[in-house]
Every structure is written in structure tokens, then in C-alpha cells.
Amino acid sequence: MNERKQNPIKRILSTRGMGGALTAFAGLIAIYIAFGIINPTVFSGQNIMNLLRSMSKYLLIGIGQSYILITGNIDLSIGSVAGMSAMISATLMTRGVHPVAAILIALVCCLVIGVLNGLLVGKWKLPPFIATLGTMFVARGVAYIVNFNRNTDAIASGIGKEAADAFGNFFYYGSTLGIYNTFWIAIVLFVVFFFLLSKTRTGRHIYAIGSNADAAKLSGVSVLATTTKAYLVSAFCSCVVGLILCGQAGMGNMEAGNMYEMYGVAAGVIGGVSPLGGTGILLGTLAGAAVWQTLENGLNMIGAQVGIQRLVIGIIVVGAVFLDVVIRNGAYRKKTVKRGSAPKAD
Amino acid sequence: MNDVIVSMKEICKAFPGVKALDHVSFELRSGEVMALLGENGAGKSTLMKVLSGVYQRDEGELEIFGKQYGDLTPKLAQEVGVAIIHQELNMCRHLSVAENIFLGREKRHGIALANSEMEAEARRILDELKIDLDPRQVVGELPVSKQQMVEIAKALSTNARVLIMDEPTSALTAREIDDLFRIIRELKEKGCGIVYISHRLEELQHIVDRVTIMRDGQYITRMDFQDTSLDEIIAYMVGREIKEKFPRVSCEKGKKIFEVKDLNAGRMVRDVSFSLYEGEIVGFAGLMGAGRTETTRAIFGVDAKDSGQIFLDGAEVAIRRPLDAIQAGIVLAPEDRKKDGLCTKLSIRQNIALPNLDFLCNRFGVVRRDKEDEVCARAVEDLKIKTPNVETDAANLSGGNQQKVVVGKWLARNSRVVIFDEPTRGIDVAAKVEIYHLMNRLKQQGIAVMFVSSEMPEVMGIADRIVVMCDGRVTGELSAQEATQEKILSLATQFEKKIAI
């Protein structure tokens, strides 16, 4: 009972989930240096800036997916929701709607999908894989329908070049203090959601329902409200990713955000977020997103083909989950056998 | 005497097919420990789950601290001052001790969690209870007994004035039980009312003031503990009339077929030894959690064995997985039909064929329909399975017929030992009698029958010999002639001395 005045560094290092995150950071540094040795341009300032910017999308989508994974669920709809967000905002802007209004409308539509996911999974207990597979198609359907099955024209055609540039700069091309705005957006949201998950009651409840929903419920935690909040976070993050994609392209692409839900899973899992729920921290997701982007970027720089890139990334993801499931949960399973045989019901 | 703080009147609660509580009344005074006693399935836990808001009652009145309540939720019950320590551990194993203690009522500064405050508070509670735990430790890493103490600390941290403990000592060591009793006495002094559910009757004398006895979902009686004896309590607990008929056939007891020697598997199977003979049914009696199901699972190779030998017809058999047991001729009709016994989404035909595909397939692995039909037809006829045809999904059968399908799977093979684990649970009386007839037929065919049941009348009515288990050990063996409910119950509650008196 004397370790209360613990060294703060020790305390941070002993945070749950820090192990997975640190492993991912170590992996990140190793990969980065390895690529840099092969091709020193990897270390160039411009490359680092580019890296940070393109990583931002994966980070945001990873934050959303990590929230869901920690509750013990999955959200397959986030890529499509990003596409929906891009298409709705772009379509509105080509019709001359003010960008801020367009953003808000896109956000509301995305949050509706989030609430729907929360109800399907939290209230009606649909398997999350199936429920969000459904909303994935619905959201992608909406993305196609809003502009009548066509990609939009350049948003400048509706709101004028000046406003279109402002939009593009805010989300993608502009930079502040020498760092691209995209990264600032991602980092601000990262801090907000990091705080929400690790320091607030909602965050605690997210871990609790992912760890043992029954116990949480008997302790007075609302599983429905908590599940819905998590899906709202993932919908919000995908919406922002959609806006970034829209700003990057200067138009709406119906296929925007395709497969991003899986990139989100990959970022979380590489960073030590357990796909079985209850564990993981967003620092891990940050590292995971960076690993992912560094691999993509580095393999590109050393001239590896797309096929090789995919293959390597696939191996990394499976390796990360292998660590999680086989090592950590193997140890856990031995414990549960004993626990399961304790005296039971009345 | 002290005030009545909880009063439950005419409480009814039905689950599909079962009337769990049938006009039950219950009261609790401040400053007393009320033991709630009854056999397995008497409805004790259900009643307490109604009181703590886990279940909603169908009928009846509920008054806590003089105030009537409609539907309670766990949260509302907690606010009113009712806390329950559930029998099954209800912890988030990824969260720390302090986080579990404050789950659902976290302290905050603004919107941020006040972690250090909660940790300090948790430490204060743990210190007060003299529980040596670091509040920051992750619960999943603690042994079960410590988790149980966390559960107790959690309940106490709500400042509950009604505290329900459902089998709190089942996972505790002697020292921890002493600590628990000390805590209970302190709470009594403070005026809390405590409901104490336990199968360990010998514990009661240390703490209990009054007892309430339930049987088959009904209220039986309430007494001052001083004015009664354990014998009287047991008599009230088991006092049901035996209405069911138990067909008994007598057989010549033949040679020893099956023997288990010093079997150990985990905490719930400890040094278990017994033998089965040709022409007899051996009943396994005991309380829930006595380790009988675990014993059947270890024999059948579902769970790993730590040590022990199994002999069939005098030769030792090594069983590492269920397939080994099946090939040796030892089969199991498991406790949970729907979960372990059947593939409920498959048809009767597919279910019966499943363990027999080795001889139902031709040499290319194609299932031979004619053979399959033959085996199924025989099972349906032999066991009188009531079904339009064998293509019916197993899920659509009644409990009794499902049980027959579970057994039917094995009859196509020449099994030597058939293990029934609670074969009559949840099935009606007529179907039960058919299951008894089936066991009798197996017995007449010279097959060794091991019959695990928590219903004492049927064990006494059907078995030729009764092995009683308690806490993972065999505590005694009785012949059908000498067995009485009292004797069985006294063996079934023969826990190892854990309490320093």
C-alpha cells in the first residue's frame, strides 16, 4: 500500500493497453528507419509532412473503429459513411450551398447512421457484423443516389473557386505552422477522443461493456446508451474523413472511403486494440495508423508494387492479432476454465 | 425488535414453462442476518434477483424501508440501498479493482473521472474490510477468491443497508470466510439487514438470526434460528411428497465394468473414485456445484484431467478427448441438452447420425442414406420419440423428446457405459418416467449407467447405489435401501472444515 506516490512515468507506462501501443511504436520506428536506410528520401521533411497528412485519414477512421472494437463490436459501415459524407457535402456545394451548411447536413446524415447502428446492436441485439454490413450498403447506396449515380462536378462549379479553395485548404491542402491542416484536424480530434475514452464516465463504460456487458448492466450501466455513443463517435470520425476526401479531390467521388472500415480495424489492431473488446488505448491506434501509412509510403518509395504492399500489410495485421489472440488470450483462457467450474446457479 | 426494512408479499415470477416463484413472502429486519434456504431450484436466487431489480416480478408487493416500489431496476435498487453479491462473478476483468467497485457510479470532477479519488476511496473500503488488494490491479489477474472479495467490497461501497449475499463463501478460503463473517457482524451492528444464501448449513450458526425456507418456488416457513435445529431445517427443505412414480426393475448385479480411480480435474474434481457394475444404475447426488458435471466431463474427455485412471472391463483406457471415450464405448448425455447435447438447428436424422458417421459412410466418405434411415428408424422406435418424421428440427421437439434424441445418438453404438447428467431436468412427469424406463432397459442389457441428478427423490427411486459428492469430492456412498434424504443431504453438505470456530 505504499506505491501511491508512484513515479509518474512509471504510472503512465503501467497504463493498461500501453504495452500494445509501445510495441506498435517500436515497430513503427524500426520500419521507418529500415525504409530510410534503403531510401533516404523517406527522412526528408516533405516526405514526413506528406506522411503525417495521409496518415490522418487512417488515424481518424482508426479512432472510430477502435471505439467500436473496445465495446466488443465492429463497425463495417464507416468506410461507406465517409463516402456518403463526401458525396452529400460535395453535391450540396455543387448546388451552391454554403460549405458550412453542407458540412453540417453531411454530419447529421452520418450521425443518423451512427444512431441506427447503436439501436440495431445495442437495443435489438443484432450481431454487429451483420447490422453494420447492412448499414454499410445503405450508406454506400445513399452515396450513389444523392447525385443520381454520378460523381459530382468540381465543387467550385457551385460555390465558386474562392470558396472551393478555402474548403480544400481547410481540409487538405492548407497548412498551419508548417504542418498540413489535415493533420491538425486529426490531432485535435485525437486529443478530444483520447480524453473522452480514458478520462470520462462514457469512456469507462465503453471499456466495461466490452469487458463484460452483463456485469456492466448489473452495475447500472446503460448498454444501449453506451453502444450508441460509441457508434456516434465512429460515424463522426468517418464524416470528417469523408470531408477530407472531398477536400482532397475537390469533388465528390461515389467510391470515396471504400474499404476504410478495414483500414480502421487494421490501425486499431496493430496498435493493440483487442478485437474481442475491453482493451486497447488510442495511443495504440495512433501508432497503428502510423505503421500502416509508413508501410504504404515506404514500400512506395522503395518501388514495391501494389501487390507486395498489400501482402506485407496483410502479414503485419495478422501478426498483430496473432500476438493479441494467441499470447494474451491463450493465457486468459486457462484462467477462465477454472473460473467456469466454480459453483454456479442456485 | 428492530424494524422491518424489506417486506415482500405474494411475489410471483414465471419464466417460460416454469413458475419460479409462487406467491412467496419474505421479510427482513434491520440489524439481522436472515438465511434464505432451500434446495437447488427452490427459487432463492430468483427471489433475491427480484429484490435487487435484476428481474421484474409478475405479481406481488414489494416494500423497502416502508416505501412501496413498482418495477425496480438494478440502478434504482442500488439507490434505495439494496446491494447484491451475485453468485456468478460479475466483474469486468479488464478493469481495475477500483474501476469495478465504482462501475456505474463513477466519481467525477466536472466531466473528467476522479480516478485518484476513487482509488483512495476503494483503498479505504478494502482496508476497512482488511482485504489486502491494490485498487489499481486488474481484476482478471486476481484469483477467484480475491475477485469475490472485490465483489463484496463493491456491494459495501454503495452504503447498502440491505445486503444480499448469494453463496458468498463458495470460493473463499477459511481465513477469508472469517473475515467475511467479521464484516457481516459489523454491518449488523450498524443496522444493516443481510440476506444470506448458502448451501453450507454448518456456517449458519456463526452469523444467522432467522431463517426463511423455500421449496419449489414456494414459501415454506420462517423461524428464529435459536429455536430450530439443522435437522428440522433440512426436513423443511426436502419435505416434498414424492408424487412421481419411479419404476424400478431388479437385476442381478454382475461384474465390474467401469472404474474411476483418483480422478483429479481442476478445483471441482478432486480424488474422485468409484466403480460401476453390470446391471445397476449408480446415482450421483449432491448440491449444485458439487463437481458431478465436471466429473462426467473429465471422464468423457471434454475437460483435461490432472491425474487419475479410468478402467473399462479391467483394462485402462486413455481418454484425452471425447472421441477416445466414444470409441471405447463410454458415452455422455450432457446436462445442457440444447447447448451440449444437440445441434438444435439440425434435424433428428442429422443429430442421430452425427456421432455415428464413422460407420454410416462408405469408403469415400459419402453418407449412406439407407443405413442412416435404418439407425434413425430404430432409435425413434426404441425410444418412442414422438415426432412426425426424422426430418423435424431438434429445436422443435419437447424437452423429453430432445433428451431421447440425445440418448438415441448413442444407442446405435455398442456402448458399455452410459452417463446421464440431469436427464430429467425441465421435462414433464410422463417423459421423466420414459427416461427412467430407458435407463432400466440399459441396465437390463448389462450396460453400466451413471445417473447424475440433483433431484433426490428420483435418485433414491431409480438408482441402486448412490454416490454423494460435495465440493469436488466423493463424500459417501449409500445403497438404495439405506438412503434417506436426510442422509444424502448431510453427506452433500459435508464441506471440508474451513471455519475456525
PDB file of N, CA, C and O in Angstrom, chain A residues 233-281:
ATOM      1  N   VAL A 233     -19.458   8.168 -32.249  1.00  0.00           N
ATOM      2  CA  VAL A 233     -18.062   8.584 -32.415  1.00  0.00           C
ATOM      3  C   VAL A 233     -17.533   8.073 -33.749  1.00  0.00           C
ATOM      4  O   VAL A 233     -16.909   8.812 -34.522  1.00  0.00           O
ATOM      5  N   SER A 234     -17.809   6.802 -34.066  1.00  0.00           N
ATOM      6  CA  SER A 234     -17.264   6.264 -35.315  1.00  0.00           C
ATOM      7  C   SER A 234     -17.908   6.954 -36.511  1.00  0.00           C
ATOM      8  O   SER A 234     -17.240   7.240 -37.508  1.00  0.00           O
ATOM      9  N   ALA A 235     -19.212   7.267 -36.408  1.00  0.00           N
ATOM     10  CA  ALA A 235     -19.871   7.961 -37.527  1.00  0.00           C
ATOM     11  C   ALA A 235     -19.291   9.366 -37.686  1.00  0.00           C
ATOM     12  O   ALA A 235     -19.052   9.833 -38.805  1.00  0.00           O
ATOM     13  N   PHE A 236     -19.040  10.030 -36.564  1.00  0.00           N
ATOM     14  CA  PHE A 236     -18.478  11.377 -36.618  1.00  0.00           C
ATOM     15  C   PHE A 236     -17.107  11.352 -37.291  1.00  0.00           C
ATOM     16  O   PHE A 236     -16.826  12.138 -38.200  1.00  0.00           O
ATOM     17  N   CYS A 237     -16.267  10.431 -36.860  1.00  0.00           N
ATOM     18  CA  CYS A 237     -14.916  10.344 -37.431  1.00  0.00           C
ATOM     19  C   CYS A 237     -14.990  10.060 -38.931  1.00  0.00           C
ATOM     20  O   CYS A 237     -14.247  10.652 -39.722  1.00  0.00           O
ATOM     21  N   SER A 238     -15.884   9.157 -39.334  1.00  0.00           N
ATOM     22  CA  SER A 238     -15.952   8.853 -40.768  1.00  0.00           C
ATOM     23  C   SER A 238     -16.446  10.053 -41.539  1.00  0.00           C
ATOM     24  O   SER A 238     -16.040  10.273 -42.683  1.00  0.00           O
ATOM     25  N   CYS A 239     -17.331  10.818 -40.926  1.00  0.00           N
ATOM     26  CA  CYS A 239     -17.821  12.012 -41.603  1.00  0.00           C
ATOM     27  C   CYS A 239     -16.658  12.951 -41.903  1.00  0.00           C
ATOM     28  O   CYS A 239     -16.520  13.457 -43.024  1.00  0.00           O
ATOM     29  N   VAL A 240     -15.803  13.141 -40.912  1.00  0.00           N
ATOM     30  CA  VAL A 240     -14.657  14.037 -41.112  1.00  0.00           C
ATOM     31  C   VAL A 240     -13.742  13.483 -42.211  1.00  0.00           C
ATOM     32  O   VAL A 240     -13.256  14.226 -43.068  1.00  0.00           O
ATOM     33  N   VAL A 241     -13.542  12.167 -42.191  1.00  0.00           N
ATOM     34  CA  VAL A 241     -12.708  11.563 -43.230  1.00  0.00           C
ATOM     35  C   VAL A 241     -13.321  11.820 -44.602  1.00  0.00           C
ATOM     36  O   VAL A 241     -12.617  12.153 -45.563  1.00  0.00           O
ATOM     37  N   GLY A 242     -14.632  11.722 -44.695  1.00  0.00           N
ATOM     38  CA  GLY A 242     -15.319  11.991 -45.957  1.00  0.00           C
ATOM     39  C   GLY A 242     -15.061  13.414 -46.419  1.00  0.00           C
ATOM     40  O   GLY A 242     -14.798  13.667 -47.608  1.00  0.00           O
ATOM     41  N   LEU A 243     -15.105  14.359 -45.486  1.00  0.00           N
ATOM     42  CA  LEU A 243     -14.874  15.763 -45.841  1.00  0.00           C
ATOM     43  C   LEU A 243     -13.436  15.962 -46.317  1.00  0.00           C
ATOM     44  O   LEU A 243     -13.173  16.715 -47.253  1.00  0.00           O
ATOM     45  N   ILE A 244     -12.504  15.273 -45.665  1.00  0.00           N
ATOM     46  CA  ILE A 244     -11.093  15.369 -46.085  1.00  0.00           C
ATOM     47  C   ILE A 244     -10.954  14.839 -47.519  1.00  0.00           C
ATOM     48  O   ILE A 244     -10.311  15.458 -48.377  1.00  0.00           O
ATOM     49  N   LEU A 245     -11.607  13.696 -47.792  1.00  0.00           N
ATOM     50  CA  LEU A 245     -11.524  13.112 -49.138  1.00  0.00           C
ATOM     51  C   LEU A 245     -12.144  14.058 -50.163  1.00  0.00           C
ATOM     52  O   LEU A 245     -11.639  14.213 -51.277  1.00  0.00           O
ATOM     53  N   CYS A 246     -13.217  14.700 -49.765  1.00  0.00           N
ATOM     54  CA  CYS A 246     -13.890  15.647 -50.654  1.00  0.00           C
ATOM     55  C   CYS A 246     -12.992  16.853 -50.910  1.00  0.00           C
ATOM     56  O   CYS A 246     -12.841  17.310 -52.053  1.00  0.00           O
ATOM     57  N   GLY A 247     -12.379  17.341 -49.826  1.00  0.00           N
ATOM     58  CA  GLY A 247     -11.491  18.479 -49.977  1.00  0.00           C
ATOM     59  C   GLY A 247     -10.286  18.151 -50.845  1.00  0.00           C
ATOM     60  O   GLY A 247      -9.833  18.948 -51.661  1.00  0.00           O
ATOM     61  N   GLN A 248      -9.779  16.933 -50.695  1.00  0.00           N
ATOM     62  CA  GLN A 248      -8.618  16.492 -51.476  1.00  0.00           C
ATOM     63  C   GLN A 248      -8.948  16.445 -52.960  1.00  0.00           C
ATOM     64  O   GLN A 248      -8.205  16.925 -53.792  1.00  0.00           O
ATOM     65  N   ALA A 249     -10.128  15.848 -53.270  1.00  0.00           N
ATOM     66  CA  ALA A 249     -10.485  15.665 -54.673  1.00  0.00           C
ATOM     67  C   ALA A 249     -11.115  16.915 -55.267  1.00  0.00           C
ATOM     68  O   ALA A 249     -11.172  17.071 -56.485  1.00  0.00           O
ATOM     69  N   GLY A 250     -11.632  17.802 -54.402  1.00  0.00           N
ATOM     70  CA  GLY A 250     -12.335  18.969 -54.895  1.00  0.00           C
ATOM     71  C   GLY A 250     -13.666  18.606 -55.512  1.00  0.00           C
ATOM     72  O   GLY A 250     -14.301  19.387 -56.224  1.00  0.00           O
ATOM     73  N   MET A 251     -14.117  17.399 -55.279  1.00  0.00           N
ATOM     74  CA  MET A 251     -15.380  16.906 -55.830  1.00  0.00           C
ATOM     75  C   MET A 251     -15.812  15.702 -54.998  1.00  0.00           C
ATOM     76  O   MET A 251     -15.118  15.278 -54.098  1.00  0.00           O
ATOM     77  N   GLY A 252     -16.992  15.207 -55.290  1.00  0.00           N
ATOM     78  CA  GLY A 252     -17.460  14.026 -54.577  1.00  0.00           C
ATOM     79  C   GLY A 252     -17.265  12.773 -55.417  1.00  0.00           C
ATOM     80  O   GLY A 252     -17.646  12.737 -56.587  1.00  0.00           O
ATOM     81  N   ASN A 253     -16.642  11.765 -54.820  1.00  0.00           N
ATOM     82  CA  ASN A 253     -16.435  10.500 -55.517  1.00  0.00           C
ATOM     83  C   ASN A 253     -17.297   9.436 -54.837  1.00  0.00           C
ATOM     84  O   ASN A 253     -17.228   9.262 -53.631  1.00  0.00           O
ATOM     85  N   MET A 254     -18.090   8.740 -55.634  1.00  0.00           N
ATOM     86  CA  MET A 254     -19.039   7.783 -55.054  1.00  0.00           C
ATOM     87  C   MET A 254     -18.342   6.642 -54.315  1.00  0.00           C
ATOM     88  O   MET A 254     -18.902   6.029 -53.432  1.00  0.00           O
ATOM     89  N   GLU A 255     -17.120   6.355 -54.730  1.00  0.00           N
ATOM     90  CA  GLU A 255     -16.401   5.246 -54.092  1.00  0.00           C
ATOM     91  C   GLU A 255     -15.465   5.713 -52.973  1.00  0.00           C
ATOM     92  O   GLU A 255     -14.643   4.937 -52.485  1.00  0.00           O
ATOM     93  N   ALA A 256     -15.597   6.990 -52.603  1.00  0.00           N
ATOM     94  CA  ALA A 256     -14.708   7.517 -51.564  1.00  0.00           C
ATOM     95  C   ALA A 256     -14.838   6.691 -50.287  1.00  0.00           C
ATOM     96  O   ALA A 256     -15.927   6.281 -49.904  1.00  0.00           O
ATOM     97  N   GLY A 257     -13.705   6.429 -49.645  1.00  0.00           N
ATOM     98  CA  GLY A 257     -13.733   5.717 -48.361  1.00  0.00           C
ATOM     99  C   GLY A 257     -13.925   4.230 -48.499  1.00  0.00           C
ATOM    100  O   GLY A 257     -14.095   3.532 -47.500  1.00  0.00           O
ATOM    101  N   ASN A 258     -13.863   3.729 -49.720  1.00  0.00           N
ATOM    102  CA  ASN A 258     -14.046   2.286 -49.915  1.00  0.00           C
ATOM    103  C   ASN A 258     -12.983   1.512 -49.132  1.00  0.00           C
ATOM    104  O   ASN A 258     -11.804   1.834 -49.206  1.00  0.00           O
ATOM    105  N   MET A 259     -13.416   0.508 -48.371  1.00  0.00           N
ATOM    106  CA  MET A 259     -12.503  -0.357 -47.605  1.00  0.00           C
ATOM    107  C   MET A 259     -11.925   0.303 -46.356  1.00  0.00           C
ATOM    108  O   MET A 259     -11.171  -0.320 -45.615  1.00  0.00           O
ATOM    109  N   TYR A 260     -12.270   1.556 -46.113  1.00  0.00           N
ATOM    110  CA  TYR A 260     -11.667   2.229 -44.962  1.00  0.00           C
ATOM    111  C   TYR A 260     -12.008   1.553 -43.643  1.00  0.00           C
ATOM    112  O   TYR A 260     -11.242   1.610 -42.692  1.00  0.00           O
ATOM    113  N   GLU A 261     -13.206   0.919 -43.567  1.00  0.00           N
ATOM    114  CA  GLU A 261     -13.574   0.263 -42.305  1.00  0.00           C
ATOM    115  C   GLU A 261     -12.511  -0.760 -41.924  1.00  0.00           C
ATOM    116  O   GLU A 261     -12.185  -0.940 -40.756  1.00  0.00           O
ATOM    117  N   MET A 262     -11.946  -1.403 -42.962  1.00  0.00           N
ATOM    118  CA  MET A 262     -10.925  -2.414 -42.686  1.00  0.00           C
ATOM    119  C   MET A 262      -9.590  -1.766 -42.311  1.00  0.00           C
ATOM    120  O   MET A 262      -8.860  -2.286 -41.476  1.00  0.00           O
ATOM    121  N   TYR A 263      -9.308  -0.608 -42.930  1.00  0.00           N
ATOM    122  CA  TYR A 263      -8.087   0.096 -42.531  1.00  0.00           C
ATOM    123  C   TYR A 263      -8.195   0.487 -41.060  1.00  0.00           C
ATOM    124  O   TYR A 263      -7.203   0.482 -40.322  1.00  0.00           O
ATOM    125  N   GLY A 264      -9.424   0.855 -40.662  1.00  0.00           N
ATOM    126  CA  GLY A 264      -9.655   1.226 -39.256  1.00  0.00           C
ATOM    127  C   GLY A 264      -9.378   0.056 -38.334  1.00  0.00           C
ATOM    128  O   GLY A 264      -8.724   0.198 -37.303  1.00  0.00           O
ATOM    129  N   VAL A 265      -9.881  -1.116 -38.723  1.00  0.00           N
ATOM    130  CA  VAL A 265      -9.634  -2.312 -37.922  1.00  0.00           C
ATOM    131  C   VAL A 265      -8.124  -2.552 -37.828  1.00  0.00           C
ATOM    132  O   VAL A 265      -7.571  -2.795 -36.758  1.00  0.00           O
ATOM    133  N   ALA A 266      -7.469  -2.435 -38.981  1.00  0.00           N
ATOM    134  CA  ALA A 266      -6.029  -2.702 -39.017  1.00  0.00           C
ATOM    135  C   ALA A 266      -5.266  -1.745 -38.112  1.00  0.00           C
ATOM    136  O   ALA A 266      -4.416  -2.169 -37.318  1.00  0.00           O
ATOM    137  N   ALA A 267      -5.597  -0.447 -38.189  1.00  0.00           N
ATOM    138  CA  ALA A 267      -4.881   0.536 -37.370  1.00  0.00           C
ATOM    139  C   ALA A 267      -5.067   0.204 -35.891  1.00  0.00           C
ATOM    140  O   ALA A 267      -4.096   0.195 -35.118  1.00  0.00           O
ATOM    141  N   GLY A 268      -6.304  -0.083 -35.497  1.00  0.00           N
ATOM    142  CA  GLY A 268      -6.575  -0.394 -34.091  1.00  0.00           C
ATOM    143  C   GLY A 268      -5.844  -1.644 -33.647  1.00  0.00           C
ATOM    144  O   GLY A 268      -5.181  -1.669 -32.606  1.00  0.00           O
ATOM    145  N   VAL A 269      -5.952  -2.668 -34.454  1.00  0.00           N
ATOM    146  CA  VAL A 269      -5.420  -3.968 -34.048  1.00  0.00           C
ATOM    147  C   VAL A 269      -3.887  -3.956 -34.005  1.00  0.00           C
ATOM    148  O   VAL A 269      -3.278  -4.512 -33.096  1.00  0.00           O
ATOM    149  N   ILE A 270      -3.275  -3.285 -34.967  1.00  0.00           N
ATOM    150  CA  ILE A 270      -1.810  -3.182 -34.927  1.00  0.00           C
ATOM    151  C   ILE A 270      -1.381  -2.471 -33.650  1.00  0.00           C
ATOM    152  O   ILE A 270      -0.385  -2.811 -33.025  1.00  0.00           O
ATOM    153  N   GLY A 271      -2.211  -1.508 -33.212  1.00  0.00           N
ATOM    154  CA  GLY A 271      -1.873  -0.758 -32.005  1.00  0.00           C
ATOM    155  C   GLY A 271      -2.286  -1.437 -30.712  1.00  0.00           C
ATOM    156  O   GLY A 271      -2.227  -0.832 -29.660  1.00  0.00           O
ATOM    157  N   GLY A 272      -2.744  -2.681 -30.803  1.00  0.00           N
ATOM    158  CA  GLY A 272      -3.026  -3.427 -29.585  1.00  0.00           C
ATOM    159  C   GLY A 272      -4.458  -3.339 -29.096  1.00  0.00           C
ATOM    160  O   GLY A 272      -4.775  -3.773 -27.994  1.00  0.00           O
ATOM    161  N   VAL A 273      -5.366  -2.788 -29.901  1.00  0.00           N
ATOM    162  CA  VAL A 273      -6.773  -2.787 -29.508  1.00  0.00           C
ATOM    163  C   VAL A 273      -7.300  -4.199 -29.760  1.00  0.00           C
ATOM    164  O   VAL A 273      -7.188  -4.719 -30.862  1.00  0.00           O
ATOM    165  N   SER A 274      -7.873  -4.809 -28.711  1.00  0.00           N
ATOM    166  CA  SER A 274      -8.313  -6.186 -28.869  1.00  0.00           C
ATOM    167  C   SER A 274      -9.620  -6.245 -29.638  1.00  0.00           C
ATOM    168  O   SER A 274     -10.578  -5.571 -29.282  1.00  0.00           O
ATOM    169  N   PRO A 275      -9.655  -7.058 -30.702  1.00  0.00           N
ATOM    170  CA  PRO A 275     -10.932  -7.205 -31.417  1.00  0.00           C
ATOM    171  C   PRO A 275     -11.974  -7.925 -30.576  1.00  0.00           C
ATOM    172  O   PRO A 275     -13.112  -8.041 -30.976  1.00  0.00           O
ATOM    173  N   LEU A 276     -11.585  -8.415 -29.397  1.00  0.00           N
ATOM    174  CA  LEU A 276     -12.533  -9.109 -28.529  1.00  0.00           C
ATOM    175  C   LEU A 276     -13.142  -8.169 -27.491  1.00  0.00           C
ATOM    176  O   LEU A 276     -13.933  -8.581 -26.660  1.00  0.00           O
ATOM    177  N   GLY A 277     -12.741  -6.928 -27.508  1.00  0.00           N
ATOM    178  CA  GLY A 277     -13.354  -5.961 -26.610  1.00  0.00           C
ATOM    179  C   GLY A 277     -12.641  -5.805 -25.281  1.00  0.00           C
ATOM    180  O   GLY A 277     -11.931  -6.687 -24.823  1.00  0.00           O
ATOM    181  N   GLY A 278     -12.841  -4.647 -24.670  1.00  0.00           N
ATOM    182  CA  GLY A 278     -12.374  -4.418 -23.313  1.00  0.00           C
ATOM    183  C   GLY A 278     -10.979  -3.844 -23.168  1.00  0.00           C
ATOM    184  O   GLY A 278     -10.669  -3.314 -22.117  1.00  0.00           O
ATOM    185  N   THR A 279     -10.144  -3.985 -24.176  1.00  0.00           N
ATOM    186  CA  THR A 279      -8.793  -3.441 -24.033  1.00  0.00           C
ATOM    187  C   THR A 279      -8.343  -2.653 -25.252  1.00  0.00           C
ATOM    188  O   THR A 279      -8.859  -2.824 -26.349  1.00  0.00           O
ATOM    189  N   GLY A 280      -7.343  -1.829 -25.022  1.00  0.00           N
ATOM    190  CA  GLY A 280      -6.762  -1.029 -26.095  1.00  0.00           C
ATOM    191  C   GLY A 280      -6.845   0.437 -25.736  1.00  0.00           C
ATOM    192  O   GLY A 280      -7.730   0.847 -25.000  1.00  0.00           O
ATOM    193  N   ILE A 281      -5.852   1.206 -26.222  1.00  0.00           N
ATOM    194  CA  ILE A 281      -5.887   2.644 -25.987  1.00  0.00           C
ATOM    195  C   ILE A 281      -5.647   3.347 -27.315  1.00  0.00           C
ATOM    196  O   ILE A 281      -5.076   2.768 -28.244  1.00  0.00           O
TER     197      ILE A 281
END
